[in-house]
Short mmCIF file of C-alpha atoms and ligand atoms in Angstrom, two decimals:
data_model
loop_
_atom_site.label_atom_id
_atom_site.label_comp_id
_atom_site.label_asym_id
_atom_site.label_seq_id
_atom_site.Cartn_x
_atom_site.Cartn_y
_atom_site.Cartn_z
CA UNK A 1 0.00 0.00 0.00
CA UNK A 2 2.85 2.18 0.66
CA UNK A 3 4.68 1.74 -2.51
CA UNK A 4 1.04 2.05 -4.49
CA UNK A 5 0.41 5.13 -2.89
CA UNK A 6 3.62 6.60 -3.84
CA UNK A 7 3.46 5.41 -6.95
CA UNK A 8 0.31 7.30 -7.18
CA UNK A 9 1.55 10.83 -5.60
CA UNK A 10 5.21 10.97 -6.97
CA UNK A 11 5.14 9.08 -10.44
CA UNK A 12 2.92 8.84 -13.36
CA UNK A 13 2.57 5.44 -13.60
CA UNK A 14 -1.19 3.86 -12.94
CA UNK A 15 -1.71 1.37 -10.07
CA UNK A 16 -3.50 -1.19 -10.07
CA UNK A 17 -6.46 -2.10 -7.08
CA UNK A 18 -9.20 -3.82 -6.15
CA UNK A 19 -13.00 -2.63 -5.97
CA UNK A 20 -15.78 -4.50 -4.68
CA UNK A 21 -16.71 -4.27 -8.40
CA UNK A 22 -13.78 -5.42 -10.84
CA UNK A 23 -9.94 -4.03 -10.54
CA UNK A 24 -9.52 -0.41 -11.46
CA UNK A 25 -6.33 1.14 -13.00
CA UNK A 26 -5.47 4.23 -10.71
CA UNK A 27 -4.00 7.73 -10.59
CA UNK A 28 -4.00 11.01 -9.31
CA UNK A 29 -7.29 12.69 -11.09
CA UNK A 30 -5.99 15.98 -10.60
CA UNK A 31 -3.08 15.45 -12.51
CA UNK A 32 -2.41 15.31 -16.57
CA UNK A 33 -0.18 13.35 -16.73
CA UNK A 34 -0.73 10.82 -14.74
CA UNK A 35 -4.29 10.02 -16.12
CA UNK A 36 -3.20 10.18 -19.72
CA UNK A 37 -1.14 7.22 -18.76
CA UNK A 38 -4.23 5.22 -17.53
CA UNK A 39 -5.12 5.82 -21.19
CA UNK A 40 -1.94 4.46 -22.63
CA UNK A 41 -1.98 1.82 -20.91
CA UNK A 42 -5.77 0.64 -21.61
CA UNK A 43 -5.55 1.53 -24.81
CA UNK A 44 -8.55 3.56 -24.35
CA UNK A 45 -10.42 6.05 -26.68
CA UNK A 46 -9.60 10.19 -24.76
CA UNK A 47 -13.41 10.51 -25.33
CA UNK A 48 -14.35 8.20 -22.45
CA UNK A 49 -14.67 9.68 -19.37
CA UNK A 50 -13.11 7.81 -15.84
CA UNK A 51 -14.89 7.67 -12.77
CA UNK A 52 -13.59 9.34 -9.99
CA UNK A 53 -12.90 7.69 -6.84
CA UNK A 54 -12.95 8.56 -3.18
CA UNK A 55 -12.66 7.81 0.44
CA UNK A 56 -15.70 9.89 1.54
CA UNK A 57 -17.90 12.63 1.44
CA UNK A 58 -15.54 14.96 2.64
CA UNK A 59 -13.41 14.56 0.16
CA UNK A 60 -16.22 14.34 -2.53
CA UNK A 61 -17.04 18.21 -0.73
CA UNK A 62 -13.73 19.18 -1.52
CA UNK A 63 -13.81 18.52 -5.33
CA UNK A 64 -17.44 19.88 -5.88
CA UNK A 65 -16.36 23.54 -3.99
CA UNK A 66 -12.96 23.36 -6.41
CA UNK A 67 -10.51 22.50 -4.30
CA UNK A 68 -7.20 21.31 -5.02
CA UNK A 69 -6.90 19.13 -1.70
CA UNK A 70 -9.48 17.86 0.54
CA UNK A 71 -10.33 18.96 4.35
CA UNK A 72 -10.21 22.54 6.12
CA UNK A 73 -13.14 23.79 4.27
CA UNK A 74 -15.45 26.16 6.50
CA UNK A 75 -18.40 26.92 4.02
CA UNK A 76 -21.43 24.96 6.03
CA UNK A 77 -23.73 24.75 2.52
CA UNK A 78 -23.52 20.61 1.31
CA UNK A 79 -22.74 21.27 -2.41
CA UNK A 80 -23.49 17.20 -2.99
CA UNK A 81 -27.05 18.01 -4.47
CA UNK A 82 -30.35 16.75 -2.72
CA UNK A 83 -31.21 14.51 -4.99
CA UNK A 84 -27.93 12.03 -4.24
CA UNK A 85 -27.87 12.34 -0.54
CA UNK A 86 -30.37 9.45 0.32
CA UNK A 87 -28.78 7.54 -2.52
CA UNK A 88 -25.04 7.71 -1.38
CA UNK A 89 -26.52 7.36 2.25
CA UNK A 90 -27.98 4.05 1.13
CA UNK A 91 -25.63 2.62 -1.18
CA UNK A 92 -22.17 4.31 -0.79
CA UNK A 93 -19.70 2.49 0.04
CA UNK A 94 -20.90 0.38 -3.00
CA UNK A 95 -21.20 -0.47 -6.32
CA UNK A 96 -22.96 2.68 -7.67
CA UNK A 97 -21.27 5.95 -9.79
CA UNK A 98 -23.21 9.18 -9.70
CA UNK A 99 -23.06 11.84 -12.40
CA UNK A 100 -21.92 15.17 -10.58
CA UNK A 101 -21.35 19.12 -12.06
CA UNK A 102 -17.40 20.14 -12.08
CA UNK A 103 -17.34 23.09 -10.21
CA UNK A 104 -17.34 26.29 -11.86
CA UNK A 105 -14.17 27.41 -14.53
CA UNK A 106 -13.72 29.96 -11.67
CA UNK A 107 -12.60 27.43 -9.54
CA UNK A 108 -9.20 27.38 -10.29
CA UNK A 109 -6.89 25.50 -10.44
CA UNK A 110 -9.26 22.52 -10.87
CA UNK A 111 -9.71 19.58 -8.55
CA UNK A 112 -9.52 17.65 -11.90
CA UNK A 113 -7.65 16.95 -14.84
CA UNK A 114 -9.55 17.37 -17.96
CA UNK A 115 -8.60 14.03 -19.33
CA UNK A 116 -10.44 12.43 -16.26
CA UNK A 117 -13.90 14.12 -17.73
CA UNK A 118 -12.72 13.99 -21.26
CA UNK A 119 -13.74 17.41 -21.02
CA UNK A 120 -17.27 16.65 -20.17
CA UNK A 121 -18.43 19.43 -17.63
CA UNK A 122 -19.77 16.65 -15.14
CA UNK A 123 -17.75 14.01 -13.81
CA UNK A 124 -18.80 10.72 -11.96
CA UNK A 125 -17.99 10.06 -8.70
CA UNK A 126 -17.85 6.59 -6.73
CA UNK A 127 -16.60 5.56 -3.08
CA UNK A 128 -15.87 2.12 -3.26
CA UNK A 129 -16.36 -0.76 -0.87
CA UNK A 130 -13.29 -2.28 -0.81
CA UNK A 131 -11.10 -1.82 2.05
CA UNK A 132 -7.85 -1.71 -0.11
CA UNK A 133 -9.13 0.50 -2.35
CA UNK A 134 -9.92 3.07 0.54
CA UNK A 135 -6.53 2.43 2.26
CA UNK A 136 -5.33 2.93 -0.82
CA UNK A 137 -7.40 6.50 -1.90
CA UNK A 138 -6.90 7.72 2.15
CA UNK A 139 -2.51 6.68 1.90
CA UNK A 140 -2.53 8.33 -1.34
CA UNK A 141 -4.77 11.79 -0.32
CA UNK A 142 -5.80 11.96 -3.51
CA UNK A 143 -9.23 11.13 -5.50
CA UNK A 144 -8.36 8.24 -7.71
CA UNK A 145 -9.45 8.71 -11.66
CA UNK A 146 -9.59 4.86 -12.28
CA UNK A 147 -11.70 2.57 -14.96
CA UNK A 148 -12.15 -1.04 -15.06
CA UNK A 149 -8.12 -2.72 -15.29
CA UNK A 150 -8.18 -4.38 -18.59
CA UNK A 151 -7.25 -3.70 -21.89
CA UNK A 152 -10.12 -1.86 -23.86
CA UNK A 153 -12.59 -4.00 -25.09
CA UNK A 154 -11.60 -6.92 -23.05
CA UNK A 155 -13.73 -8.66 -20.54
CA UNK A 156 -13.27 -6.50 -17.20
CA UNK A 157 -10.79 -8.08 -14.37
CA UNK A 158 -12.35 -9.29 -11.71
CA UNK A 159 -8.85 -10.84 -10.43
CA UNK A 160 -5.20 -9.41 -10.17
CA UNK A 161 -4.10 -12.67 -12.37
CA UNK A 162 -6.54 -10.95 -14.77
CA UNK A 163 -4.61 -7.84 -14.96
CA UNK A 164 -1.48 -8.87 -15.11
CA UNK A 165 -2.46 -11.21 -18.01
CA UNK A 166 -3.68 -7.55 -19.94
CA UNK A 167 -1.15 -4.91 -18.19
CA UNK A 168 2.20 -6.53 -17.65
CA UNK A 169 4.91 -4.25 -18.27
CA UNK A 170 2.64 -1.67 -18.39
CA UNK A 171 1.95 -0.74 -15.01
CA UNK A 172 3.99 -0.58 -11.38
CA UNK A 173 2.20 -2.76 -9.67
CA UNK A 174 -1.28 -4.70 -8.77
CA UNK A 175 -2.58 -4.10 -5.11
CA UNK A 176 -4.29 -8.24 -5.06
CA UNK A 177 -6.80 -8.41 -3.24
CA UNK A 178 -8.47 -11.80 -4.71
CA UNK A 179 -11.06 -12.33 -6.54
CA UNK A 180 -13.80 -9.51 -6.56
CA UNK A 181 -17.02 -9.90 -4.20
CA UNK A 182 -19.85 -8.13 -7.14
CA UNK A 183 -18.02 -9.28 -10.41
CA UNK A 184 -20.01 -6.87 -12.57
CA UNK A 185 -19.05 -2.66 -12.65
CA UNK A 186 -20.79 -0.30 -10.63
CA UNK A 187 -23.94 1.25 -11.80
CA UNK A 188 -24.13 4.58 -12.98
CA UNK A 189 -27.12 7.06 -12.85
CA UNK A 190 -27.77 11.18 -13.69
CA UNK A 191 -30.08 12.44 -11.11
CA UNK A 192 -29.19 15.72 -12.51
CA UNK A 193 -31.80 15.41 -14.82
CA UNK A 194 -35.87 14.88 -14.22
CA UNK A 195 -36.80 12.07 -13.92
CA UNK A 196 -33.32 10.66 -13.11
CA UNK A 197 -31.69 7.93 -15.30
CA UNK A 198 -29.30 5.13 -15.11
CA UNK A 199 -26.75 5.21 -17.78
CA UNK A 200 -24.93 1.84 -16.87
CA UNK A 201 -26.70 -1.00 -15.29
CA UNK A 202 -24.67 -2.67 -12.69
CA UNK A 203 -24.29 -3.71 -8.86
CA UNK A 204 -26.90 -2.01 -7.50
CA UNK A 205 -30.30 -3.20 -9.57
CA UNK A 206 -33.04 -0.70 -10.61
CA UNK A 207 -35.54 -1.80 -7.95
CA UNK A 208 -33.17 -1.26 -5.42
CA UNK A 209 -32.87 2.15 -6.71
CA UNK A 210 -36.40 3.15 -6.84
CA UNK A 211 -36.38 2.68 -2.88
CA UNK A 212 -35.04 5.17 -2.57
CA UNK A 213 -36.60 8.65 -2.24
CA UNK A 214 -36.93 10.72 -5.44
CA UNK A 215 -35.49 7.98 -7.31
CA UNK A 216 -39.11 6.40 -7.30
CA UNK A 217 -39.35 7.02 -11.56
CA UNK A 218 -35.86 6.11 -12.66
CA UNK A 219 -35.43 4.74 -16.25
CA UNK A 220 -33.63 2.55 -17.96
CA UNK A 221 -30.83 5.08 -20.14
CA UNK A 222 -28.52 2.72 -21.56
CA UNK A 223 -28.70 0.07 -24.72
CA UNK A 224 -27.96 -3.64 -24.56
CA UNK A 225 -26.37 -3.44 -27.84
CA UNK A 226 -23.20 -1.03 -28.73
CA UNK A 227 -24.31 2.00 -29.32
CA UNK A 228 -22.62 2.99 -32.55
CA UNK A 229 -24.53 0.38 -34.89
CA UNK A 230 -27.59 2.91 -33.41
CA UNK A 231 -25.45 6.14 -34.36
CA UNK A 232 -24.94 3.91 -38.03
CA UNK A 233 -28.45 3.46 -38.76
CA UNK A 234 -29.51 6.39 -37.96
CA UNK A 235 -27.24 8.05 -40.33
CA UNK A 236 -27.88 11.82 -41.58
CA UNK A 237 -30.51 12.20 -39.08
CA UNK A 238 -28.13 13.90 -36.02
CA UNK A 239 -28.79 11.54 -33.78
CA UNK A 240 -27.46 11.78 -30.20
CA UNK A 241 -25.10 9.68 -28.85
CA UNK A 242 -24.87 7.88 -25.98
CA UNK A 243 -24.97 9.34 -22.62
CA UNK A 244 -22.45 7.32 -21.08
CA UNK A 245 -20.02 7.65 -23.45
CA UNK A 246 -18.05 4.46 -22.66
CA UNK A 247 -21.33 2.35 -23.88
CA UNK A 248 -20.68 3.37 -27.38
CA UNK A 249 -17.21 1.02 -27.80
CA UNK A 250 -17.39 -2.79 -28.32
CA UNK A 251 -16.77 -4.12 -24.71
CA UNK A 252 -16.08 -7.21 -22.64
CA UNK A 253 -15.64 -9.44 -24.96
CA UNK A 254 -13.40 -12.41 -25.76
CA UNK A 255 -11.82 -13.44 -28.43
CA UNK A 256 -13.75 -16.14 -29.66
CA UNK A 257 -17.61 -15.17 -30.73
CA UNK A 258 -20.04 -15.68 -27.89
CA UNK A 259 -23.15 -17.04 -29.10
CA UNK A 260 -26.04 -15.68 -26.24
CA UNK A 261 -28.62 -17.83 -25.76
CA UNK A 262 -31.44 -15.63 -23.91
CA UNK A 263 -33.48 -17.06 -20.84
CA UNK A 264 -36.33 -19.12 -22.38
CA UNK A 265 -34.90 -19.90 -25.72
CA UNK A 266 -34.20 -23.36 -26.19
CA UNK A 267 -30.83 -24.69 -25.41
CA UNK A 268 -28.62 -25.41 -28.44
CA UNK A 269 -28.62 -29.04 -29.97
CA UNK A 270 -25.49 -30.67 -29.33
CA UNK A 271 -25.22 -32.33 -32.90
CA UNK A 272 -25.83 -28.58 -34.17
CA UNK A 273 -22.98 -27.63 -31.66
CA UNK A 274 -20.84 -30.25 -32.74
CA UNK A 275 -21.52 -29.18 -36.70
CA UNK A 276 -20.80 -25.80 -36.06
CA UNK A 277 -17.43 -26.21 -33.99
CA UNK A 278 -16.23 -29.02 -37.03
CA UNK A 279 -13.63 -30.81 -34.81
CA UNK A 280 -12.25 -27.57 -32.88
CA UNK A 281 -13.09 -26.77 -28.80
CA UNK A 282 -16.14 -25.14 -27.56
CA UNK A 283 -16.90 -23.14 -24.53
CA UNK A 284 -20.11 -23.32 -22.57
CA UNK A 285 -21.06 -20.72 -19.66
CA UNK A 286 -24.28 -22.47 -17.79
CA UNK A 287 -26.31 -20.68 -16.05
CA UNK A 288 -29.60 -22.59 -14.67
CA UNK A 289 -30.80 -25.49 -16.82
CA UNK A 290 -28.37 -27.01 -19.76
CA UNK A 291 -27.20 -30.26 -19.27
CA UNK A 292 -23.30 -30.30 -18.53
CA UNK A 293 -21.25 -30.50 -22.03
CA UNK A 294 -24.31 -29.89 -23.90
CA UNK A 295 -25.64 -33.17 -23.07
CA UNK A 296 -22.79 -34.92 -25.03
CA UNK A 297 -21.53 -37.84 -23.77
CA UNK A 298 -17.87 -36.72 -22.44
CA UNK A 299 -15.76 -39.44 -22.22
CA UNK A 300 -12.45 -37.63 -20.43
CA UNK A 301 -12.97 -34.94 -17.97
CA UNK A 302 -10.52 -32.66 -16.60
CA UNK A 303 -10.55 -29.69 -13.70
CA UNK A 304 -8.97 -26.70 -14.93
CA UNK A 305 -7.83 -23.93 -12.98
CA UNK A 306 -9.27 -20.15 -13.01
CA UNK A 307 -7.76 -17.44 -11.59
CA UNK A 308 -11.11 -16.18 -9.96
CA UNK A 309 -11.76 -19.24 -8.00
CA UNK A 310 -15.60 -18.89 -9.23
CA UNK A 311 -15.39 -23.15 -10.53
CA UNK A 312 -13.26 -24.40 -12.74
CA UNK A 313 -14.11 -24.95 -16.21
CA UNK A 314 -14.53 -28.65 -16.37
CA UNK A 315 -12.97 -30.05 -20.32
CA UNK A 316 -13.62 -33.58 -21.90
CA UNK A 317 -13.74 -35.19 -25.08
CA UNK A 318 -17.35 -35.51 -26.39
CA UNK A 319 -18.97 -37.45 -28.64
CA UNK A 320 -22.13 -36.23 -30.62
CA UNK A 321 -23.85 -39.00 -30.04
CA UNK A 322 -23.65 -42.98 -31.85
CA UNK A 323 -22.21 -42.82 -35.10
CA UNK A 324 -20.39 -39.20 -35.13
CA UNK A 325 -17.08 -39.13 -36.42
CA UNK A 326 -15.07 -36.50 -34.87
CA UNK A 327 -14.77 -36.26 -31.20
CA UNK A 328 -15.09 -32.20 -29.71
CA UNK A 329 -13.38 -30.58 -26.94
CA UNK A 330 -15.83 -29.14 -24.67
CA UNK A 331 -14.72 -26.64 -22.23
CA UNK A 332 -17.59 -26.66 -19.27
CA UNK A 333 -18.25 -23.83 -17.04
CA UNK A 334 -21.36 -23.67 -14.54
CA UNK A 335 -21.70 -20.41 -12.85
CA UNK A 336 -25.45 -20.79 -11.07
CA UNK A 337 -27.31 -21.53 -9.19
CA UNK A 338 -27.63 -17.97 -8.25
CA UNK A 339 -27.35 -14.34 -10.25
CA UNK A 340 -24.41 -12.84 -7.50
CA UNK A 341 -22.31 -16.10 -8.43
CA UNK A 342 -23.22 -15.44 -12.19
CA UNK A 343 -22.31 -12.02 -11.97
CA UNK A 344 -18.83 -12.83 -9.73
CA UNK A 345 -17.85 -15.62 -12.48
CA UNK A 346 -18.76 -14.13 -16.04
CA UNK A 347 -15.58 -11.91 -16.92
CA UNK A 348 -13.31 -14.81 -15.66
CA UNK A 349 -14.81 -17.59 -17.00
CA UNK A 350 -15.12 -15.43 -20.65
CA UNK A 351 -11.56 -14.84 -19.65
CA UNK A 352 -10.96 -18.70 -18.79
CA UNK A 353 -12.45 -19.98 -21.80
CA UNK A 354 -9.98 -17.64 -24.46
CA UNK A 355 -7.15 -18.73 -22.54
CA UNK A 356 -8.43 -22.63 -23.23
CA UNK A 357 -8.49 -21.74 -27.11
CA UNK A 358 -12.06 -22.47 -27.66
CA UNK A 359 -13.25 -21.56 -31.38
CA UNK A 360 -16.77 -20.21 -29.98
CA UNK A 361 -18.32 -19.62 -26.53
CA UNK A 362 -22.06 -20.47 -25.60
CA UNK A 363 -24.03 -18.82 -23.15
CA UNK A 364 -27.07 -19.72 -21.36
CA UNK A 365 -28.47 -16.34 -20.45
CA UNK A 366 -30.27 -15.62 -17.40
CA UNK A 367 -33.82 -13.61 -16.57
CA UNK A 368 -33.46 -10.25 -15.90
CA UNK A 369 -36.89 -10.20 -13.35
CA UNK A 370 -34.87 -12.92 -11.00
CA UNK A 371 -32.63 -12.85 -8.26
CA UNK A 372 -30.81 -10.02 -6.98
CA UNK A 373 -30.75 -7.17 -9.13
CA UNK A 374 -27.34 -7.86 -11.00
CA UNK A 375 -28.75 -9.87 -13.70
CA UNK A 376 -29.42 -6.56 -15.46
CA UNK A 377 -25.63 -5.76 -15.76
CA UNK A 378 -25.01 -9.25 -16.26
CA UNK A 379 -27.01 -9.66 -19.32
CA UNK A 380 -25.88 -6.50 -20.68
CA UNK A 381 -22.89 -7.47 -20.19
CA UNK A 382 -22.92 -10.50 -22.50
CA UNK A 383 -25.29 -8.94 -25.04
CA UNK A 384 -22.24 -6.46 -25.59
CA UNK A 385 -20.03 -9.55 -25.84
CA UNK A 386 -22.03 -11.54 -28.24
O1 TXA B 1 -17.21 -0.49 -10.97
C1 TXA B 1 -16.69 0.43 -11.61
O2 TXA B 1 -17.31 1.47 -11.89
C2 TXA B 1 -15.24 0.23 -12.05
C3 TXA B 1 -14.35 0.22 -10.82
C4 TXA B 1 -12.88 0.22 -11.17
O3 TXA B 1 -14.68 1.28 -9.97
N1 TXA B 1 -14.86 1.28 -12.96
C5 TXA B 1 -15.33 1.34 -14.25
O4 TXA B 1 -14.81 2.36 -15.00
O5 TXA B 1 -16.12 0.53 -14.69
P1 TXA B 1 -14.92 2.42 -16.58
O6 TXA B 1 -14.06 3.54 -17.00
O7 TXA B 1 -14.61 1.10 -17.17
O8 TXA B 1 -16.40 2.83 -16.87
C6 TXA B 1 -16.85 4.15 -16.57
C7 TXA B 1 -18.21 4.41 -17.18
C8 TXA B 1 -18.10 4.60 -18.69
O9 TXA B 1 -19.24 4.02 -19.32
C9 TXA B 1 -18.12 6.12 -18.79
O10 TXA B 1 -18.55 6.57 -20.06
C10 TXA B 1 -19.09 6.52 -17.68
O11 TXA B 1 -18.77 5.61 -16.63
N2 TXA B 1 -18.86 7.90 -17.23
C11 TXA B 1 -17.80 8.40 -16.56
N3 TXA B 1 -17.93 9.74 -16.36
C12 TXA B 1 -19.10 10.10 -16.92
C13 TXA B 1 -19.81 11.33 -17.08
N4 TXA B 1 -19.33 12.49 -16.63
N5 TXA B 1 -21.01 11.30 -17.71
C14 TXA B 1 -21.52 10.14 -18.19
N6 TXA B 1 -20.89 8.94 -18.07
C15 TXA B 1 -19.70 8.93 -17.47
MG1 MG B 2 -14.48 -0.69 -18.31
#
């Protein structure tokens, strides 16, 4: 923690950390230079804003009245607008970004760096559960500008063996703190418009939102699909883009095609699996109902190890059934029975299955009315993949 949070107030290389969420890629949000290297690093387009991250209100004062550092302040006035104070009271420390106005241009020099807003003039702000990550923000005094620790487009780390596997070389160091407790980002919502939106489903679920007071009429902002093909279609028309503006990009996906199958569609055939993967390895993320292996009859079976400790994709030799010629590989993940173990096991068991090799990925997707709220994020989350 020491050497992380020097890292973070003396050098301008990003550090690596934790969340409750998925691991973040860190640095001083006041300063240029050190954000622009989060950027490098990721790979990641200027125009996508980073969330901001801090220890506490106070320090979440301190940016909105312009300040430079945190504490001392003796206005009395809250400048963290009404309409976020039961929310952060409920959910913060948590999985949950809120969209907040940079202070004034008067305010200067500014608490942030404009490459943390990507120039926007609102930022969003997030205090996070995990302890690290709040050791880390409080050792470093600073308000971390951090996104999700992976390369761009590639599923988000939800374990420190997942960044490395992205980052190596390319960062100082990875605060581990194991695998991540939510598995899915946090979710983001405007309340600084009427009624109030979310912009990125994710930890905390939309019914838990609505709980809360003046949140009662929150909607749904954000697109399963990637944006752009919307921005395509539309073309001469001046459409707007997306709010968010990181749900515009192509995003956690492998490299093999994921092939979603949504909750109440029928499970895929395992001849027409077998067909379509012609002799090469297949993934399969299960989620509730599909037999193991499709069904097929595996004849070896082997434990293989994943970084996340969320089950271990199970492989074995199939056969399609009497008479089929070539024998498949099928790489077997189960990630039920519930949506918080679904949601803690997607990115590494995407990530698990690339690593095996496997020419396509199948995914038994879940229902969004069930469980716990995540399944939201979750299936938006592999709708963006697939
Ligand atoms: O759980 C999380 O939020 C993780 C951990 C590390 O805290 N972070 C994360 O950051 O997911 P990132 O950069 O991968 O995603 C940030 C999202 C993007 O979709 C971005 O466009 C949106 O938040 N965002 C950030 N600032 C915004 C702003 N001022 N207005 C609208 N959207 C914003
Ligand atoms: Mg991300």
């Amino acid at each position: 923690l020491r050497r992380a949070a020097a890292a973070v107030r003396e050098t301008d290389v990003p550090v690596a950390f934790p969340t409750e969420t998925v691991y973040g890629l860190g640095a001083d949000a006041g300063r240029t230079a050190a954000v622009k290297a989060i950027f490098v690093a990721k790979g990641r387009p200027a125009d996508n804003p980073l969330i901001v991250h801090v220890d506490g209100l106070g320090m979440l004062r301190g940016i909105l009245r312009g300040q430079k550092v945190e504490g001392g302040q003796t206005d009395t006035a809250d400048p963290i607008p009404p309409i976020y104070r039961p929310l952060v009271q409920r959910f913060w420390p948590g999985p949950l970004t809120i969209i907040l106005p940079l202070p004034p241009a008067s305010a200067a020099p500014s608490p942030l760096a404009p490459e943390t807003t990507a120039t926007l003039s609102t930022f969003g702000a997030r205090m996070p559960r995990s302890l690290l990550a709040l050791a880390l923000i409080r050792a470093s005094g600073r308000p971390l500008a951090a996104p999700s620790a992976n390369a761009s487009t590639r599923p988000s780390p939800t374990a420190a063996e997942h960044v490395v596997t992205d980052l190596r070389g390319k960062i100082a160091l990875v605060l581990d703190g194991g695998p991540c407790a939510v598995g899915v980002e946090s979710t983001v919502v405007d309340g600084l418009v009427s009624p109030p939106v979310v912009l990125r489903p994710g930890g905390v679920g939309l019914e838990e939102l609505r709980g809360v007071p003046g949140w009662e009429d929150v909607k749904v902002g954000y697109k399963d699909r990637a944006e752009r093909d919307e921005i395509k279609e539309g073309k001469g028309e001046q459409r707007k883009g997306p709010r968010a503006p990181g749900m515009k990009y192509r995003h956690y996906a492998p490299r093999a095609p994921v092939l979603l199958f949504e909750a109440g569609t029928p499970a895929p055939a395992a001849e027409d699996v077998a067909v379509r993967a012609a002799g090469a390895s297949v993934g399969v993320i299960r989620t509730g109902t599909w037999p193991r292996a499709f069904g097929l009859d595996i004849t070896a079976a082997e434990d293989l190890d994943t970084a996340a400790g969320t089950g271990a994709p199970v492989s074995g030799d199939a056969a399609a059934g009497p008479g089929a010629e070539a024998s498949l590989r099928v790489y077997d993940v189960a990630l039920g029975p519930d949506t918080s173990s679904v949601a803690r096991g997607l990115f590494a068991a995407l990530r698990a299955l690339d690593e095996c090799g496997t020419g396509a990925i199948y995914v038994e997707g879940i229902k969004e009315e069930s469980g716990s709220g995540v399944a939201a994020a979750v299936m938006n989350r592999v709708r963006k993949a697939a």
